[in-house]
Tab-separated table of C-alpha atoms and ligand atoms in Angstrom:
chain	number	residue	atom	x	y	z
A	816	MET	CA	-28.996	37.026	-54.788
A	817	GLU	CA	-25.582	35.524	-54.172
A	818	TYR	CA	-26.131	33.302	-51.144
A	819	LYS	CA	-22.804	31.492	-51.143
A	820	GLN	CA	-19.672	32.973	-52.626
A	821	ARG	CA	-17.021	31.111	-54.546
A	822	THR	CA	-13.554	31.029	-53.043
A	823	LYS	CA	-10.353	30.182	-54.835
A	824	PRO	CA	-9.809	26.419	-54.563
A	825	THR	CA	-6.980	25.494	-52.177
A	826	GLU	CA	-5.493	23.214	-54.811
A	827	LEU	CA	-5.254	26.130	-57.239
A	828	GLU	CA	-3.766	28.379	-54.562
A	829	ILE	CA	-1.120	25.850	-53.597
A	830	LEU	CA	-0.201	25.164	-57.217
A	831	GLY	CA	0.162	28.913	-57.803
A	832	ILE	CA	2.554	29.217	-54.864
A	833	LEU	CA	4.527	26.170	-55.967
A	834	ASP	CA	4.718	27.453	-59.541
A	835	ALA	CA	6.511	30.554	-58.249
A	836	ARG	CA	8.843	28.600	-55.997
A	837	MET	CA	9.782	25.469	-57.954
A	838	GLU	CA	9.816	23.996	-61.456
A	839	LEU	CA	6.525	22.182	-61.949
A	840	SER	CA	6.613	19.106	-64.160
A	841	GLU	CA	4.847	19.445	-67.496
A	842	LYS	CA	1.924	17.399	-66.174
A	843	ASP	CA	1.546	19.534	-63.036
A	844	GLN	CA	1.932	22.703	-65.071
A	845	GLN	CA	-0.858	21.558	-67.399
A	846	HIS	CA	-3.057	20.660	-64.441
A	847	TYR	CA	-2.402	24.091	-62.940
A	848	VAL	CA	-3.265	25.859	-66.193
A	849	ASN	CA	-6.488	23.822	-66.557
A	850	LEU	CA	-7.576	24.551	-62.998
A	851	LYS	CA	-6.856	28.243	-63.414
A	852	LYS	CA	-8.796	28.379	-66.653
A	853	GLY	CA	-11.744	26.512	-65.151
A	854	TYR	CA	-11.802	28.881	-62.192
A	855	GLU	CA	-11.699	31.943	-64.458
A	856	GLY	CA	-14.676	30.541	-66.374
A	857	GLU	CA	-16.613	30.073	-63.150
A	858	LEU	CA	-15.830	33.637	-62.088
A	859	ALA	CA	-17.053	34.894	-65.464
A	860	PHE	CA	-20.338	33.036	-64.968
A	861	ASP	CA	-20.620	34.405	-61.406
A	862	GLU	CA	-20.498	37.878	-62.859
A	863	LEU	CA	-23.583	37.090	-64.927
A	864	THR	CA	-25.568	35.382	-62.173
A	865	ARG	CA	-24.768	38.286	-59.841
A	866	LYS	CA	-26.831	40.476	-62.186
A	867	LEU	CA	-29.972	38.374	-61.658
A	868	THR	CA	-32.706	40.483	-60.134
A	869	CYS	CA	-35.396	37.793	-59.903
A	870	ASP	CA	-36.145	36.348	-56.488
A	871	CYS	CA	-33.538	33.583	-56.235
A	872	LEU	CA	-30.665	32.234	-54.175
A	873	VAL	CA	-27.366	31.596	-55.933
A	874	LEU	CA	-24.999	29.084	-54.363
A	875	ASN	CA	-21.576	29.015	-55.933
A	876	ASP	CA	-19.233	26.086	-55.671
A	877	LEU	CA	-20.634	23.316	-53.494
A	878	LEU	CA	-18.745	20.189	-52.577
A	879	LEU	CA	-21.225	17.616	-51.289
A	880	GLN	CA	-21.279	14.002	-50.274
A	881	VAL	CA	-23.819	11.207	-50.656
A	882	GLY	CA	-22.747	7.984	-48.971
A	883	SER	CA	-19.087	7.763	-49.834
A	884	THR	CA	-19.413	9.663	-53.107
A	885	THR	CA	-18.213	13.244	-53.229
A	886	PHE	CA	-19.441	15.542	-55.968
A	887	GLN	CA	-18.989	19.147	-56.881
A	888	ILE	CA	-21.467	21.699	-58.201
A	889	ASP	CA	-20.214	24.804	-59.999
A	890	THR	CA	-23.410	26.836	-59.587
A	891	LEU	CA	-26.785	26.023	-58.065
A	892	ILE	CA	-29.657	28.472	-58.261
A	893	ILE	CA	-32.822	28.114	-56.219
A	894	ALA	CA	-35.760	29.872	-57.888
A	895	ASP	CA	-39.015	28.331	-59.168
A	896	MET	CA	-36.976	25.103	-59.273
A	897	ILE	CA	-33.346	24.156	-58.762
A	898	TYR	CA	-31.045	25.129	-61.614
A	899	LEU	CA	-27.734	23.306	-61.818
A	900	PHE	CA	-24.870	24.570	-63.928
A	901	ASP	CA	-21.608	23.025	-64.940
A	902	VAL	CA	-19.369	25.764	-66.307
A	903	LYS	CA	-16.828	24.985	-69.005
A	904	ASN	CA	-14.189	27.418	-70.189
A	905	HIS	CA	-12.992	25.541	-73.269
A	906	GLU	CA	-11.614	27.663	-76.056
A	907	GLY	CA	-11.356	26.898	-79.781
A	908	ASP	CA	-13.125	24.550	-82.178
A	909	TYR	CA	-14.673	21.295	-81.043
A	910	TYR	CA	-17.121	18.891	-82.612
A	911	TYR	CA	-19.815	16.591	-81.300
A	912	ASP	CA	-20.099	13.043	-82.585
A	913	LYS	CA	-22.165	10.180	-81.117
A	914	ASP	CA	-22.267	11.564	-77.566
A	915	ARG	CA	-18.598	12.387	-77.602
A	916	ILE	CA	-16.758	15.666	-77.904
A	917	TYR	CA	-13.512	16.053	-79.809
A	918	THR	CA	-11.107	18.844	-80.552
A	919	LYS	CA	-10.529	19.643	-84.192
A	920	THR	CA	-7.429	17.459	-84.043
A	921	ASN	CA	-9.637	14.489	-82.994
A	922	TYR	CA	-8.541	14.519	-79.389
A	923	GLU	CA	-11.461	13.407	-77.226
A	924	ILE	CA	-12.362	15.396	-74.122
A	925	SER	CA	-14.886	14.258	-71.528
A	926	ASN	CA	-18.472	15.038	-72.354
A	927	PRO	CA	-19.780	17.329	-69.602
A	928	ILE	CA	-23.284	15.915	-70.107
A	929	ASN	CA	-22.165	12.718	-68.355
A	930	GLN	CA	-20.854	14.720	-65.450
A	931	ILE	CA	-23.925	16.917	-65.025
A	932	THR	CA	-26.246	13.880	-65.277
A	933	ARG	CA	-24.290	12.216	-62.495
A	934	THR	CA	-24.276	15.393	-60.408
A	935	GLU	CA	-28.031	15.800	-60.807
A	936	SER	CA	-28.654	12.202	-59.749
A	937	LEU	CA	-26.430	12.568	-56.680
A	938	LEU	CA	-28.099	15.822	-55.702
A	939	ARG	CA	-31.500	14.129	-56.006
A	940	GLN	CA	-30.272	11.334	-53.732
A	941	LEU	CA	-29.051	13.925	-51.238
A	942	LEU	CA	-32.347	15.828	-51.206
A	943	GLN	CA	-34.653	12.764	-51.099
A	944	PRO	CA	-34.239	11.869	-47.403
A	945	LEU	CA	-34.668	15.529	-46.537
A	946	GLY	CA	-38.174	15.274	-47.988
A	947	ILE	CA	-37.613	18.092	-50.419
A	948	PRO	CA	-39.564	17.519	-53.623
A	949	THR	CA	-37.794	19.589	-56.169
A	950	GLN	CA	-37.511	19.775	-59.861
A	951	ILE	CA	-33.936	20.043	-61.071
A	952	ASN	CA	-32.955	21.650	-64.340
A	953	SER	CA	-29.347	20.999	-65.345
A	954	SER	CA	-27.262	22.721	-67.982
A	955	VAL	CA	-23.712	22.882	-69.215
A	956	VAL	CA	-22.576	26.443	-69.829
A	957	PHE	CA	-19.797	27.080	-72.309
A	958	ILE	CA	-18.734	30.478	-71.101
A	959	ASN	CA	-15.776	31.243	-73.373
A	960	SER	CA	-16.797	33.451	-76.292
A	961	GLU	CA	-14.031	31.865	-78.406
A	962	PHE	CA	-15.627	28.418	-78.146
A	963	THR	CA	-17.378	26.670	-81.027
A	964	LEU	CA	-19.075	23.278	-80.908
A	965	TYR	CA	-19.779	21.906	-84.372
A	966	HIS	CA	-22.759	19.556	-84.700
A	967	ALA	CA	-23.978	20.512	-81.230
A	968	PRO	CA	-27.182	18.506	-80.743
A	969	ILE	CA	-30.261	20.621	-80.166
A	970	ASP	CA	-31.734	18.240	-77.572
A	971	LYS	CA	-28.816	18.446	-75.138
A	972	PRO	CA	-28.827	20.993	-72.308
A	973	PHE	CA	-25.933	23.012	-73.644
A	974	ILE	CA	-25.820	26.757	-73.214
A	975	LEU	CA	-23.450	27.968	-75.906
A	976	PRO	CA	-21.494	31.235	-75.667
A	977	THR	CA	-23.952	33.003	-77.979
A	978	GLN	CA	-26.863	31.894	-75.771
A	979	VAL	CA	-25.545	32.641	-72.281
A	980	ASN	CA	-26.799	36.221	-72.012
A	981	ARG	CA	-30.210	35.311	-73.410
A	982	TYR	CA	-30.443	32.398	-70.985
A	983	ILE	CA	-29.714	34.687	-68.042
A	984	ARG	CA	-32.353	37.188	-69.255
A	985	LYS	CA	-34.883	34.347	-69.542
A	986	LEU	CA	-34.008	33.079	-66.081
A	987	ASN	CA	-34.482	36.584	-64.780
A	988	LYS	CA	-38.101	36.486	-65.898
A	989	VAL	CA	-39.121	33.290	-64.056
A	990	ASN	CA	-41.915	33.721	-61.633
A	991	SER	CA	-40.396	32.798	-58.295
A	992	ARG	CA	-40.757	33.862	-54.713
A	993	ILE	CA	-38.179	32.790	-52.176
A	994	THR	CA	-39.820	31.475	-49.010
A	995	ASN	CA	-38.377	30.312	-45.716
A	996	ASN	CA	-38.393	26.767	-47.109
A	997	HIS	CA	-36.106	27.819	-49.932
A	998	LYS	CA	-33.829	29.565	-47.456
A	999	ALA	CA	-33.786	26.455	-45.250
A	1000	LEU	CA	-32.792	24.386	-48.276
A	1001	ALA	CA	-29.990	26.819	-49.127
A	1002	ASP	CA	-28.761	26.802	-45.517
A	1003	LYS	CA	-28.853	23.020	-45.466
A	1004	LEU	CA	-26.759	22.790	-48.632
A	1005	VAL	CA	-24.270	25.355	-47.329
A	1006	SER	CA	-23.989	23.429	-44.044
A	1007	LEU	CA	-23.274	20.216	-45.972
A	1008	HIS	CA	-20.563	21.878	-48.052
A	1009	LEU	CA	-17.186	20.226	-47.519
A	1010	THR	CA	-14.222	22.576	-47.370
A	1011	LYS	CA	-11.528	19.973	-47.945
A	1012	SER	CA	-11.532	18.524	-51.416
A	1013	PRO	CA	-10.527	14.863	-51.727
A	1014	PHE	CA	-9.627	15.454	-55.365
A	1015	MET	CA	-6.450	17.486	-54.853
A	1016	GLN	CA	-3.627	16.529	-57.190
A	1017	LEU	CA	-0.483	18.112	-55.880
A	1018	PRO	CA	3.140	17.391	-56.664
A	1019	LYS	CA	5.460	16.358	-53.836
A	1020	TYR	CA	7.353	19.300	-52.364
A	1021	GLU	CA	9.732	19.915	-49.514
A	1022	TYR	CA	10.621	23.105	-47.697
A	1023	GLY	CA	14.317	22.776	-48.508
A	1024	GLU	CA	13.866	22.665	-52.265
A	1025	LEU	CA	11.470	25.599	-52.597
A	1026	ARG	CA	12.753	29.047	-53.566
A	1027	LYS	CA	12.646	31.478	-50.664
A	1028	GLY	CA	11.756	35.126	-50.975
A	1029	VAL	CA	8.720	37.205	-51.831
A	1030	VAL	CA	7.203	37.714	-55.257
A	1031	CYS	CA	5.295	40.701	-56.592
A	1032	ARG	CA	1.536	40.314	-56.309
A	1033	GLY	CA	1.063	42.111	-59.598
A	1034	CYS	CA	3.630	40.653	-62.013
A	1035	GLY	CA	5.162	37.713	-60.171
A	1036	SER	CA	8.654	39.196	-60.287
A	1037	ARG	CA	11.072	38.329	-57.490
A	1038	LYS	CA	12.831	41.696	-57.727
A	1039	MET	CA	11.381	43.263	-54.623
A	1040	PHE	CA	13.000	45.770	-52.312
A	1041	ILE	CA	11.951	47.535	-49.144
A	1042	LYS	CA	11.487	51.273	-48.829
A	1043	TRP	CA	10.274	52.470	-45.449
A	1044	THR	CA	7.225	50.390	-44.666
A	1045	ASN	CA	6.585	49.336	-48.246
A	1046	CYS	CA	7.727	46.633	-50.578
A	1047	ILE	CA	8.351	47.844	-54.121
A	1048	CYS	CA	8.648	45.781	-57.293
A	1049	LYS	CA	11.615	46.746	-59.480
A	1050	ASN	CA	9.904	45.262	-62.496
A	1051	CYS	CA	6.403	46.795	-62.470
A	1052	GLU	CA	6.840	49.384	-59.699
A	1053	ALA	CA	3.845	48.022	-57.787
A	1054	ILE	CA	3.850	49.028	-54.126
A	1055	GLU	CA	2.530	46.791	-51.372
A	1056	GLY	CA	2.735	47.430	-47.639
A	1057	LEU	CA	5.545	45.395	-46.091
A	1058	GLU	CA	3.239	43.972	-43.446
A	1059	ASP	CA	0.773	42.840	-46.142
A	1060	VAL	CA	3.591	41.188	-48.080
A	1061	ILE	CA	4.812	39.335	-44.993
A	1062	LEU	CA	1.247	38.286	-44.052
A	1063	ARG	CA	0.644	37.054	-47.594
A	1064	ASN	CA	3.803	34.963	-47.353
A	1065	ILE	CA	2.875	33.648	-43.916
A	1066	ARG	CA	-0.414	32.528	-45.424
A	1067	GLU	CA	1.493	30.738	-48.195
A	1068	PHE	CA	3.754	29.064	-45.661
A	1069	ARG	CA	0.793	27.855	-43.619
A	1070	LEU	CA	-1.044	26.547	-46.681
A	1071	LEU	CA	1.989	24.594	-47.827
A	1072	PHE	CA	3.157	23.407	-44.418
A	1073	PRO	CA	0.099	23.251	-42.142
A	1074	ASN	CA	1.948	21.040	-39.652
A	1075	ASP	CA	5.043	23.209	-39.294
A	1076	LYS	CA	5.387	25.667	-36.445
A	1077	LEU	CA	5.179	29.325	-37.321
A	1078	THR	CA	8.336	30.913	-35.907
A	1079	THR	CA	10.120	34.181	-36.518
A	1080	HIS	CA	13.040	32.304	-37.966
A	1081	SER	CA	10.952	30.152	-40.309
A	1082	ILE	CA	9.180	33.206	-41.761
A	1083	TYR	CA	12.405	35.228	-41.903
A	1084	ASN	CA	13.897	32.437	-43.980
A	1085	TRP	CA	10.728	31.831	-46.049
A	1086	CYS	CA	10.594	35.515	-47.049
A	1087	GLY	CA	14.213	35.375	-48.227
A	1088	GLU	CA	15.402	37.603	-45.371
A	1089	ILE	CA	13.806	40.613	-47.032
A	1090	ALA	CA	12.806	42.059	-43.637
A	1091	SER	CA	14.656	41.939	-40.335
A	1092	MET	CA	13.927	39.297	-37.680
A	1093	LYS	CA	12.674	42.156	-35.510
A	1094	THR	CA	10.096	43.257	-38.099
A	1095	ILE	CA	8.926	39.690	-38.718
A	1096	SER	CA	8.581	39.020	-35.019
A	1097	ARG	CA	6.554	42.229	-34.557
A	1098	ILE	CA	4.189	41.282	-37.405
A	1099	LEU	CA	3.742	37.781	-35.995
A	1100	GLU	CA	3.088	39.159	-32.510
A	1101	ILE	CA	0.403	41.555	-33.744
A	1102	ASN	CA	-1.415	39.092	-35.975
A	1103	PHE	CA	-1.079	35.758	-34.201
A	1104	LYS	CA	-1.254	34.240	-30.776
A	1105	THR	CA	2.121	33.864	-29.090
A	1106	VAL	CA	2.869	30.465	-27.588
A	1107	GLY	CA	5.908	29.774	-25.411
A	1108	ALA	CA	8.695	32.199	-24.640
A	1109	ARG	CA	12.062	33.385	-25.896
A	1110	ARG	CA	13.773	31.013	-28.314
A	1111	TRP	CA	10.910	28.510	-28.086
A	1112	THR	CA	8.300	31.019	-29.123
A	1113	TYR	CA	5.990	30.139	-31.952
A	1114	TYR	CA	2.729	31.580	-33.228
A	1115	LYS	CA	-0.737	30.257	-33.939
B	1961	ZN	ZN1	5.731	43.571	-60.140
């Protein structure tokens, strides 16, 4: 049972917005692509764990802290023991040599075993003072069906693409019964989850230099026009309610500029003047709390 859902990481969301509104440097672009790929891999694994019918609690995406060390868990499953998973979405041919992993062109990537070992140790340290004696079983899941790892050692906790489904079926057969203690543990972990990641790597950006206007949710095109109460994409003909488009863009504005005041004028400008000031002000009034009056009005 999915006990905690995964949400799109803020860093990924912000990078997606920035990608549509400015030219990202090659480094930022690469970082964005990697994050997106990693997230897609995690979602693919979520789809499999969602099918589990055994008595278990699935906690997706936890960001926890022990002392001053912050660590992240892709998937944690509470069943007959705790199962920890680090999900990797690498694609292509890789090889394993003396505890290191390389691409076919001899470019070394970090070995996820080191990461999962560290995560397991930190989780143990977190659970110790809570007096929870638990066995932890950690694995690295390579979720991408186009991934090959030559010379993969048999004694490492890798779950290769050809083994993922079998692993899930095996996990489904474990003899577990979720008690109130398990639920208390899950609640405790969820309560300790940090929502603000200290690992965000974002480029510098300023309001003035970002492109204004709305982009199509479906294809990313900027060729949008209004017809009645809808916004239509000239490129892919997708239709989205105007209010939804404006709200989506308000959300973007707030994510990027959390300290800026939300005003009719700022959103009118941010949306590239696609809707009238009157429409924007009505949408803000309905969906947010009005503070102040007349030309000093802003929304919360
Ligand atoms: Zn479109």
